[in-house]
PDB file of C-alpha atoms in Angstrom:
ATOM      1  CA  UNK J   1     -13.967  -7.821  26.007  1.00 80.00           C
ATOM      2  CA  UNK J   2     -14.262 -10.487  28.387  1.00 87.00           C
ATOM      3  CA  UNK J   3     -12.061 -12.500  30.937  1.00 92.00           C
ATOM      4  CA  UNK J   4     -12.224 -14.981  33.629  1.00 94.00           C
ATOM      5  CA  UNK J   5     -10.259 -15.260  36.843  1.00 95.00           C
ATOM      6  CA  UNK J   6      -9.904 -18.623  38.814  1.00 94.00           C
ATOM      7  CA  UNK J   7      -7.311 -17.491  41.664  1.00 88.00           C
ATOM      8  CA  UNK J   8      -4.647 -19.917  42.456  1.00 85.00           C
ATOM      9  CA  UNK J   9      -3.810 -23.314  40.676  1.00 89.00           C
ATOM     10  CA  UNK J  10      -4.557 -25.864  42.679  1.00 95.00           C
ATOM     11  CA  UNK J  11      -6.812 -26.998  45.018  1.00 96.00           C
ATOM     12  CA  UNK J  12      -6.891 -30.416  48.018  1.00 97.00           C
ATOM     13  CA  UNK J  13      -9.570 -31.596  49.646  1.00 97.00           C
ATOM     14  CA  UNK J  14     -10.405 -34.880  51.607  1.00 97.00           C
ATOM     15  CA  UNK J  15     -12.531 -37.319  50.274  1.00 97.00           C
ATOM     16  CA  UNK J  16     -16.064 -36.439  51.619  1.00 97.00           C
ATOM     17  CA  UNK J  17     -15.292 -33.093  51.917  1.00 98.00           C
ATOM     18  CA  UNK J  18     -17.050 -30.227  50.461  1.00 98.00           C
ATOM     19  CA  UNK J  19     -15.584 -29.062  46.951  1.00 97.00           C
ATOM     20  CA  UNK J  20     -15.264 -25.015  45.892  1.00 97.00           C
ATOM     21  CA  UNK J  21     -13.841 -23.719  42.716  1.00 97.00           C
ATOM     22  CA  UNK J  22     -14.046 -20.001  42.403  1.00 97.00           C
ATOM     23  CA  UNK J  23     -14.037 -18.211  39.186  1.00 97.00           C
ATOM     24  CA  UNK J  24     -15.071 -14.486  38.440  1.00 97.00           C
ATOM     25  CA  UNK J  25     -15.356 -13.048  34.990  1.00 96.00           C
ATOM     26  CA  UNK J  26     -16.077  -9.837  33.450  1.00 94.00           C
ATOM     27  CA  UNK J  27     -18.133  -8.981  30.849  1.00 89.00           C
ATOM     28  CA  UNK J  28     -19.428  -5.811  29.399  1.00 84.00           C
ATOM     29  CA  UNK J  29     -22.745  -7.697  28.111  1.00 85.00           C
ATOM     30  CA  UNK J  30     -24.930 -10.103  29.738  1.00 85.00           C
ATOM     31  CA  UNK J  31     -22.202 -13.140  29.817  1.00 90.00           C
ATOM     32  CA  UNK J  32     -22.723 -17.043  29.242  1.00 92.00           C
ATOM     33  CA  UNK J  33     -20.875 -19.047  31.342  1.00 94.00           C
ATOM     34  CA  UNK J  34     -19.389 -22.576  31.582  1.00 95.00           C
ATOM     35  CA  UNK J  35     -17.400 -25.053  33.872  1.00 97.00           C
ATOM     36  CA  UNK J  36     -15.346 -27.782  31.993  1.00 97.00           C
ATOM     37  CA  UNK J  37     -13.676 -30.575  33.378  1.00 97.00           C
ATOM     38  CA  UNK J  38     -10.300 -32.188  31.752  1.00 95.00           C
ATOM     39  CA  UNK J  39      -9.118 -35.840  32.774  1.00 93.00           C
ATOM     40  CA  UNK J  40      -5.077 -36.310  32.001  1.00 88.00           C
ATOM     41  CA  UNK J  41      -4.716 -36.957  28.385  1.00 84.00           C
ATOM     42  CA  UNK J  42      -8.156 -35.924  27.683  1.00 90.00           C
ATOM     43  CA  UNK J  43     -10.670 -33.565  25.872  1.00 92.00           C
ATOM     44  CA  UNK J  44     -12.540 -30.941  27.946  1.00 94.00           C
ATOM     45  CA  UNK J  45     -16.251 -32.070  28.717  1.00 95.00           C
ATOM     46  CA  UNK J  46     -18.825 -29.839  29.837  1.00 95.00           C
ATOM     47  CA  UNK J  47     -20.035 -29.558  33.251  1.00 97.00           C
ATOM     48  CA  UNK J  48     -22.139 -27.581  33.286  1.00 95.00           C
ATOM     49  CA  UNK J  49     -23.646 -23.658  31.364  1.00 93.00           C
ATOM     50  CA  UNK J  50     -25.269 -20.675  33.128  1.00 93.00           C
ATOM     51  CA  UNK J  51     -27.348 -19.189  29.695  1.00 89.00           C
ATOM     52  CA  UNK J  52     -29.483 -16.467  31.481  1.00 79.00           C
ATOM     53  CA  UNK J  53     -32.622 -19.079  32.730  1.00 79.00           C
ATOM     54  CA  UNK J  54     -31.931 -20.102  36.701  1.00 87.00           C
ATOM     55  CA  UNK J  55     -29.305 -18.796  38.328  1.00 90.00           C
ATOM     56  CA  UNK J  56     -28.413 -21.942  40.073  1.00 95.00           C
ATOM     57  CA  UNK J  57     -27.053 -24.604  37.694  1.00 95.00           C
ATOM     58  CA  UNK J  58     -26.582 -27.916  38.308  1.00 95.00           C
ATOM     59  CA  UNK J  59     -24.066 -30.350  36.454  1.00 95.00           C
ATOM     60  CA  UNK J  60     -23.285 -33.350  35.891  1.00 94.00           C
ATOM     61  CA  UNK J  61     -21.310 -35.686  38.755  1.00 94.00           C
ATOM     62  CA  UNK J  62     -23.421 -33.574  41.523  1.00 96.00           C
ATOM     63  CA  UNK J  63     -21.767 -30.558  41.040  1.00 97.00           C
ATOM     64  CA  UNK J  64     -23.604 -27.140  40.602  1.00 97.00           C
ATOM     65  CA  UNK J  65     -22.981 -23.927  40.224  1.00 97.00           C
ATOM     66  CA  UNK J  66     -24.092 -20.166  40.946  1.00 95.00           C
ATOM     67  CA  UNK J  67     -24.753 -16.759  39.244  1.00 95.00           C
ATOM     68  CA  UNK J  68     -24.184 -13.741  41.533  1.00 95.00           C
ATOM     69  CA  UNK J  69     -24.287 -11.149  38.861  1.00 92.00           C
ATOM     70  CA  UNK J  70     -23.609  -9.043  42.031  1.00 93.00           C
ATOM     71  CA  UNK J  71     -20.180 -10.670  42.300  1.00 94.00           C
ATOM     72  CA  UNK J  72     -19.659 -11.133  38.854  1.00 95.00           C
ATOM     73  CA  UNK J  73     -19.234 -14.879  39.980  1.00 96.00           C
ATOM     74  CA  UNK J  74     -19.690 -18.214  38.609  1.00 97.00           C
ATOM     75  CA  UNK J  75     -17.926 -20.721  41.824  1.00 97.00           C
ATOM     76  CA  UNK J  76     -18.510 -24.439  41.234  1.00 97.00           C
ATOM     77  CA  UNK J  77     -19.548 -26.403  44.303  1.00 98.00           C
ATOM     78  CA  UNK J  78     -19.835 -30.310  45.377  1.00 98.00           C
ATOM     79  CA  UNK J  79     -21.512 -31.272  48.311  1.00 97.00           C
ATOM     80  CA  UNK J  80     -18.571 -34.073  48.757  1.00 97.00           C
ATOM     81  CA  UNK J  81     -15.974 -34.716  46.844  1.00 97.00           C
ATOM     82  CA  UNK J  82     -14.969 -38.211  45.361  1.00 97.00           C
ATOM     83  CA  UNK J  83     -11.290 -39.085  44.352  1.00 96.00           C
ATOM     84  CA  UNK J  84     -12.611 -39.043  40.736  1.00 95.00           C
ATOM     85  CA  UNK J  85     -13.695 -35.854  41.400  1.00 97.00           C
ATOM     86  CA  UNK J  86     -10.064 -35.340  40.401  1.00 97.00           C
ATOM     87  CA  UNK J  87      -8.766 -33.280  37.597  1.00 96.00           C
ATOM     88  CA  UNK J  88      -8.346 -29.730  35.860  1.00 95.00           C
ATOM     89  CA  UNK J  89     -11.571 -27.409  36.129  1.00 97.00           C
ATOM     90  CA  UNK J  90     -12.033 -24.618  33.563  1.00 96.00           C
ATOM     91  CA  UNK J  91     -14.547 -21.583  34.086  1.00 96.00           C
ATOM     92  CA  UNK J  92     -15.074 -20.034  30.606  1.00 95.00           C
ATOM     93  CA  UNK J  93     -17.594 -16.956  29.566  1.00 94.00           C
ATOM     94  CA  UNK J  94     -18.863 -16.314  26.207  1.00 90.00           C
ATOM     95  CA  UNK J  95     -21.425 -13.230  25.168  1.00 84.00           C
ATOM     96  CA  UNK J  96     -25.010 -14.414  25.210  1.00 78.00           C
ATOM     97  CA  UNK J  97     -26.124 -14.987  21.877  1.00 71.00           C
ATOM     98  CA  UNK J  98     -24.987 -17.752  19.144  1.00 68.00           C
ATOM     99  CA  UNK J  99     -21.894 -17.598  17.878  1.00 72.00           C
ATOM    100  CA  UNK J 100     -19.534 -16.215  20.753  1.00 80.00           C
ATOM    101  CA  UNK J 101     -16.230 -16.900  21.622  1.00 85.00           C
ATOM    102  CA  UNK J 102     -15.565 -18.850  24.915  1.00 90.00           C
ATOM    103  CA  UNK J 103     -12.569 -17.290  26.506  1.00 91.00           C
ATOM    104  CA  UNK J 104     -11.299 -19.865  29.394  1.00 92.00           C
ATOM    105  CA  UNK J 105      -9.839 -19.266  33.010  1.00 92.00           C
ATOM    106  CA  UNK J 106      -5.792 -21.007  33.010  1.00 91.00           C
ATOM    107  CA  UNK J 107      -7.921 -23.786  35.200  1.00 93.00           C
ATOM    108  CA  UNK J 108      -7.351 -25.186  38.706  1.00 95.00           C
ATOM    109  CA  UNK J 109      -6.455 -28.628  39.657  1.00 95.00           C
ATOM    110  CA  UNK J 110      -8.684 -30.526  42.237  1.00 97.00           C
ATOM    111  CA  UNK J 111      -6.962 -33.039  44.299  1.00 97.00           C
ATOM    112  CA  UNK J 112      -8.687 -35.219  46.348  1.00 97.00           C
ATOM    113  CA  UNK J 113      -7.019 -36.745  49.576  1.00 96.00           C
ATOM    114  CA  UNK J 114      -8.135 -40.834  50.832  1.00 95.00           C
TER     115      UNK J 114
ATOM    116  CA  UNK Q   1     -25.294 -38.275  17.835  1.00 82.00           C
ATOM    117  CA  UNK Q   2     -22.479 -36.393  17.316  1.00 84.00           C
ATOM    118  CA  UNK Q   3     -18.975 -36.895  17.492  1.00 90.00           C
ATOM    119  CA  UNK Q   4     -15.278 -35.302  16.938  1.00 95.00           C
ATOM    120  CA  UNK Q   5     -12.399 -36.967  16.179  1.00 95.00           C
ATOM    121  CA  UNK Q   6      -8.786 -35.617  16.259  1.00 96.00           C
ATOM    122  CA  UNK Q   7      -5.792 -37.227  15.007  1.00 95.00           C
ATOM    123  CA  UNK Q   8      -2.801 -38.027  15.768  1.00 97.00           C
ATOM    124  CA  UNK Q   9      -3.170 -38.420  19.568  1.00 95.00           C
ATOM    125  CA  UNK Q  10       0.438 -38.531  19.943  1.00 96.00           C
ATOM    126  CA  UNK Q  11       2.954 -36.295  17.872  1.00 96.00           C
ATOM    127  CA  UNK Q  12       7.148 -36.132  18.146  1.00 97.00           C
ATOM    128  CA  UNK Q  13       8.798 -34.220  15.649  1.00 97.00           C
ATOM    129  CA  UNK Q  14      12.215 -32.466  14.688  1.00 97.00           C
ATOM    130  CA  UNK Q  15      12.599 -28.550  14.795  1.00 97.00           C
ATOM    131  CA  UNK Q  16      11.870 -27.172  11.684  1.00 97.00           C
ATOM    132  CA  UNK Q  17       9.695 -30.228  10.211  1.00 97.00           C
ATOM    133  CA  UNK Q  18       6.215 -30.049   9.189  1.00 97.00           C
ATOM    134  CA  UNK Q  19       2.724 -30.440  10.505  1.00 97.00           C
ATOM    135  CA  UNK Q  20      -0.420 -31.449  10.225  1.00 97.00           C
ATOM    136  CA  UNK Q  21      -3.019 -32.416  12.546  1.00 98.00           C
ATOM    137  CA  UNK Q  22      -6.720 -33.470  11.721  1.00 98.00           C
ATOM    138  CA  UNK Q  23     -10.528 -33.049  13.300  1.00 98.00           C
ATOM    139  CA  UNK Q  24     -13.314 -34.423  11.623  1.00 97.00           C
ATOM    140  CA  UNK Q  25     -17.236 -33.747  13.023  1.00 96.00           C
ATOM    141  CA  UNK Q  26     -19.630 -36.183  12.139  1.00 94.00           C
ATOM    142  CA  UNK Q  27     -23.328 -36.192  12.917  1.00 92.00           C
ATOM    143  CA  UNK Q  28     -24.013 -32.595  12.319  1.00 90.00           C
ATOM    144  CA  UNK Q  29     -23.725 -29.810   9.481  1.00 89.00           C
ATOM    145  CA  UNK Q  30     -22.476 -26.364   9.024  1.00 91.00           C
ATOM    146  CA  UNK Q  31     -20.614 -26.422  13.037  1.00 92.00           C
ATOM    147  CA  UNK Q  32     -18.309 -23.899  13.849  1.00 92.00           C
ATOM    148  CA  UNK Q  33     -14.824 -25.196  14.309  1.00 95.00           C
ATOM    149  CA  UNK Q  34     -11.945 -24.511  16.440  1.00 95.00           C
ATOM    150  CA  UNK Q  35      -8.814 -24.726  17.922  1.00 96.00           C
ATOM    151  CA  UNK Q  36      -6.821 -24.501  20.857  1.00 94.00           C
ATOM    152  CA  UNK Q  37      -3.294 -24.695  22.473  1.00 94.00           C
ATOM    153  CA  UNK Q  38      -3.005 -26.173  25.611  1.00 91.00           C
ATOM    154  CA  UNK Q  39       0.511 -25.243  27.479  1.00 81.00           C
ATOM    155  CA  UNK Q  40       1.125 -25.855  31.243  1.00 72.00           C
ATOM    156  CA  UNK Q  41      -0.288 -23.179  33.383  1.00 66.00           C
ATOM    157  CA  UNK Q  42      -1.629 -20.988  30.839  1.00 71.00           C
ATOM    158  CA  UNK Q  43      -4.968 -22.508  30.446  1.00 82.00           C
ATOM    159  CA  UNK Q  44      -6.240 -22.637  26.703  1.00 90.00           C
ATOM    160  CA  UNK Q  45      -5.240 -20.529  23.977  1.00 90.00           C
ATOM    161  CA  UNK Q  46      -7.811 -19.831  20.744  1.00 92.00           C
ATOM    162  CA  UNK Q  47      -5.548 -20.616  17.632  1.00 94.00           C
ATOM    163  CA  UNK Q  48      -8.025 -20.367  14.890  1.00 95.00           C
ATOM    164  CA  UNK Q  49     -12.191 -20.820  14.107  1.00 92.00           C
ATOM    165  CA  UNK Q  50     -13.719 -21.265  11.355  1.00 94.00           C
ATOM    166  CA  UNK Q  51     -17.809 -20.714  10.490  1.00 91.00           C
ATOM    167  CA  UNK Q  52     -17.832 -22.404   7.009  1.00 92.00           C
ATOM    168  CA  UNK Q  53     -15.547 -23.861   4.297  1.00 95.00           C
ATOM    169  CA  UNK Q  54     -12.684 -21.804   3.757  1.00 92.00           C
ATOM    170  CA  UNK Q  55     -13.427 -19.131   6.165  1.00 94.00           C
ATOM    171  CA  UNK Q  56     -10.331 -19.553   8.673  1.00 94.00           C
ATOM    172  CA  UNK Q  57     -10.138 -16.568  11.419  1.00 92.00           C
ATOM    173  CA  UNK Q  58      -7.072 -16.398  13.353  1.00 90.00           C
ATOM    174  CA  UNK Q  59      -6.615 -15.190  17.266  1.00 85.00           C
ATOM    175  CA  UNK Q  60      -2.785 -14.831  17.749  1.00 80.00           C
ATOM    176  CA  UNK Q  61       0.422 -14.611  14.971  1.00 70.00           C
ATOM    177  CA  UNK Q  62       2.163 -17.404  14.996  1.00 80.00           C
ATOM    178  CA  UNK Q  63       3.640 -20.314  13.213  1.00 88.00           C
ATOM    179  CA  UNK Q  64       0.733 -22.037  12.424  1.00 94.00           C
ATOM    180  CA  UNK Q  65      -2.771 -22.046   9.822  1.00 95.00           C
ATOM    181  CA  UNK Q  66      -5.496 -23.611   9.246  1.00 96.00           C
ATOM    182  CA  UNK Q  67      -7.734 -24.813   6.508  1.00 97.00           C
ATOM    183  CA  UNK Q  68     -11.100 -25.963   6.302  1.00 97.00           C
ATOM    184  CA  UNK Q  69     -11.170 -27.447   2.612  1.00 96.00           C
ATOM    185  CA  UNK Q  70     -14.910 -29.353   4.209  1.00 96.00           C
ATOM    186  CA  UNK Q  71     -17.882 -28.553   6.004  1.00 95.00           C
ATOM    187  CA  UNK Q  72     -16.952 -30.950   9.115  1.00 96.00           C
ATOM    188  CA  UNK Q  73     -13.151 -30.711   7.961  1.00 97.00           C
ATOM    189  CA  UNK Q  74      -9.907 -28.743   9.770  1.00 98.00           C
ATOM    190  CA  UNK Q  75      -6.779 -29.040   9.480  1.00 98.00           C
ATOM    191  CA  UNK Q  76      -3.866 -27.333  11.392  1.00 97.00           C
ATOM    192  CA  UNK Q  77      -0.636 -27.087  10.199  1.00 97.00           C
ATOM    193  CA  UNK Q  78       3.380 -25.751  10.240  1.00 96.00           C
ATOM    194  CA  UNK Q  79       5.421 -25.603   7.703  1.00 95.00           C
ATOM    195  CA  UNK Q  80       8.703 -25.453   9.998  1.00 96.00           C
ATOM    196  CA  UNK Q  81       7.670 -26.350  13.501  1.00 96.00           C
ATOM    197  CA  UNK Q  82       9.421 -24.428  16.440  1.00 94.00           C
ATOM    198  CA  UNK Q  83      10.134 -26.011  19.924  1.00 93.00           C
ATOM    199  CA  UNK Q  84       7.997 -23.316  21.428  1.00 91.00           C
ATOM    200  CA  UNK Q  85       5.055 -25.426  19.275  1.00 93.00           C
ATOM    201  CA  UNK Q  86       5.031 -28.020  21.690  1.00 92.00           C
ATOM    202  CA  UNK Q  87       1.662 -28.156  23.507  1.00 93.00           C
ATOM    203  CA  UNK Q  88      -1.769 -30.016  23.735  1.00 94.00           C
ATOM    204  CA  UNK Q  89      -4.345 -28.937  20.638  1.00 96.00           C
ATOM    205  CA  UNK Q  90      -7.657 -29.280  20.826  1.00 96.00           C
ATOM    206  CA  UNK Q  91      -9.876 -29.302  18.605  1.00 96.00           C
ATOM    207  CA  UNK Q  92     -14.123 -28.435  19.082  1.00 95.00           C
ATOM    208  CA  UNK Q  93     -17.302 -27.312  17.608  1.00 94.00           C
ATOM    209  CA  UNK Q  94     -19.982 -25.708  18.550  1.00 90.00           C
ATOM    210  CA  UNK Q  95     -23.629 -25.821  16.865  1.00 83.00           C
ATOM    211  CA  UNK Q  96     -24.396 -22.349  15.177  1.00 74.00           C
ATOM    212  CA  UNK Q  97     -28.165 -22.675  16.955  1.00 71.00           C
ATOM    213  CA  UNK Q  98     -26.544 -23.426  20.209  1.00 68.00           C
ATOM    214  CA  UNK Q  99     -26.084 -22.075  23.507  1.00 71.00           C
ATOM    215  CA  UNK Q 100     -22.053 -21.530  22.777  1.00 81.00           C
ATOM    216  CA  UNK Q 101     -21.544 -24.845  24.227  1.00 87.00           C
ATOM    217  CA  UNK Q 102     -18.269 -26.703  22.920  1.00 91.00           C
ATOM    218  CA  UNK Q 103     -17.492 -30.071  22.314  1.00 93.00           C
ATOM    219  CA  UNK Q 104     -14.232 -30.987  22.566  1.00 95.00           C
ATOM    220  CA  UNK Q 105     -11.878 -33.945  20.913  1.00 95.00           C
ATOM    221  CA  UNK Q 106      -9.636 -36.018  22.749  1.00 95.00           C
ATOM    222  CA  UNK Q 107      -6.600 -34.074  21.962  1.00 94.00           C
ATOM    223  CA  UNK Q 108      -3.179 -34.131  20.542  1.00 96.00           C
ATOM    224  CA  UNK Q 109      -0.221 -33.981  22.079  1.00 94.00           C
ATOM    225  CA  UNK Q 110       2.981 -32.116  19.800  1.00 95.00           C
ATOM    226  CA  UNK Q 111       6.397 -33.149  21.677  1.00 95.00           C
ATOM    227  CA  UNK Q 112       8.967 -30.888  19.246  1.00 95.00           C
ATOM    228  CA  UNK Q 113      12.698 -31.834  19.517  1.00 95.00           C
TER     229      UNK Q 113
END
């Protein structure tokens, strides 16, 4: 079985400022693993996927990502953070492999202070 | 390219009416479907998936199905909807030669009186 854990539920930060959105998971296999974004109203979009090549991802909207299999973490980072930076972030792991289930974090929500 | 579209985006219905909501895939073959609650706080719950026409797997008991009578077809429904059915679904699909990677649609959101 696997599971994610994003601690806490929301997050601030000042415009400019660096962005950090932890997540661990757990996984009794070698794990896929994924950050979504959600907009109000909206769909999830993908982010970006860790799929066992380099263990530093990078994104889409400059933000990137880290596998410390040591840690058993997956935190999402942004050099600086733009007010549409804001929104609900979702870490999700899946086996490696076709054909797994994603199971998702309950998300954090980035606010981003003028 | 591909694309998923879910419909309606906006739901209000009576306790104990019924339910349908739609998500069509276009653009690709054979995708594995799914979908997912939304509630406040609790991050996203697998309802159902589906790998092929009339294959339906569900995750949790509940008030709900789902049917797949097409390859790029599924439907969710209620017969009696309950106000604890009131959420965000989602629906997605994944590629079965992909890396896991869903695509989500837009969503729809079930406001039950």
């Amino acid at each position: 079985a696997q599971s994610v854990t994003q601690l806490g539920s929301h997050v601030s930060v000042s415009e400019g400022a660096l962005v950090l959105l932890r997540c661990n998971y757990s996984s009794s296999v070698p794990p896929y693993l994924f950050w979504y974004v959600q907009y109000p109203n909206q769909g999830l979009q993908l982010l970006l996927k860790y799929t066992s090549a380099a263990t530093l991802v990078k994104g889409i909207n400059g933000f990137e990502a880290e596998f410390k299999k040591s840690e058993t973490s997956f935190h999402l980072t942004k050099p600086s953070a733009h007010m549409s930076d804001a929104a609900e972030y979702f870490c999700a792991v899946s086996e490696s492999g076709a054909n797994s289930k994603l199971t998702f974090g309950k998300g954090i929500t980035l606010s981003v202070r003028p | 390219s591909q694309t998923i579209h879910q419909w309606p985006a906006t739901l209000v219905q009576p306790v104990g009416s019924p339910l349908s909501l739609e998500c069509t895939v276009e653009g690709t073959s054979n995708p594995n479907l799914y979908w997912y609650r939304q509630a406040a706080g609790r991050g996203l719950q697998l309802l159902f998936y589906s790998v092929g026409i009339g294959q339906i797997s569900s995750e949790v008991p509940q008030n709900l199905s789902a049917s797949r009578p097409q390859d790029r077809q599924f439907i969710l429904s209620s017969k009696k909807l309950l106000l604890s059915d009131s959420g965000f679904y989602l629906c997605a699909w994944t590629s079965i030669s992909g890396a896991n990677v869903l695509t989500f649609g837009a969503g729809s959101r079930l406001t039950v009186l």
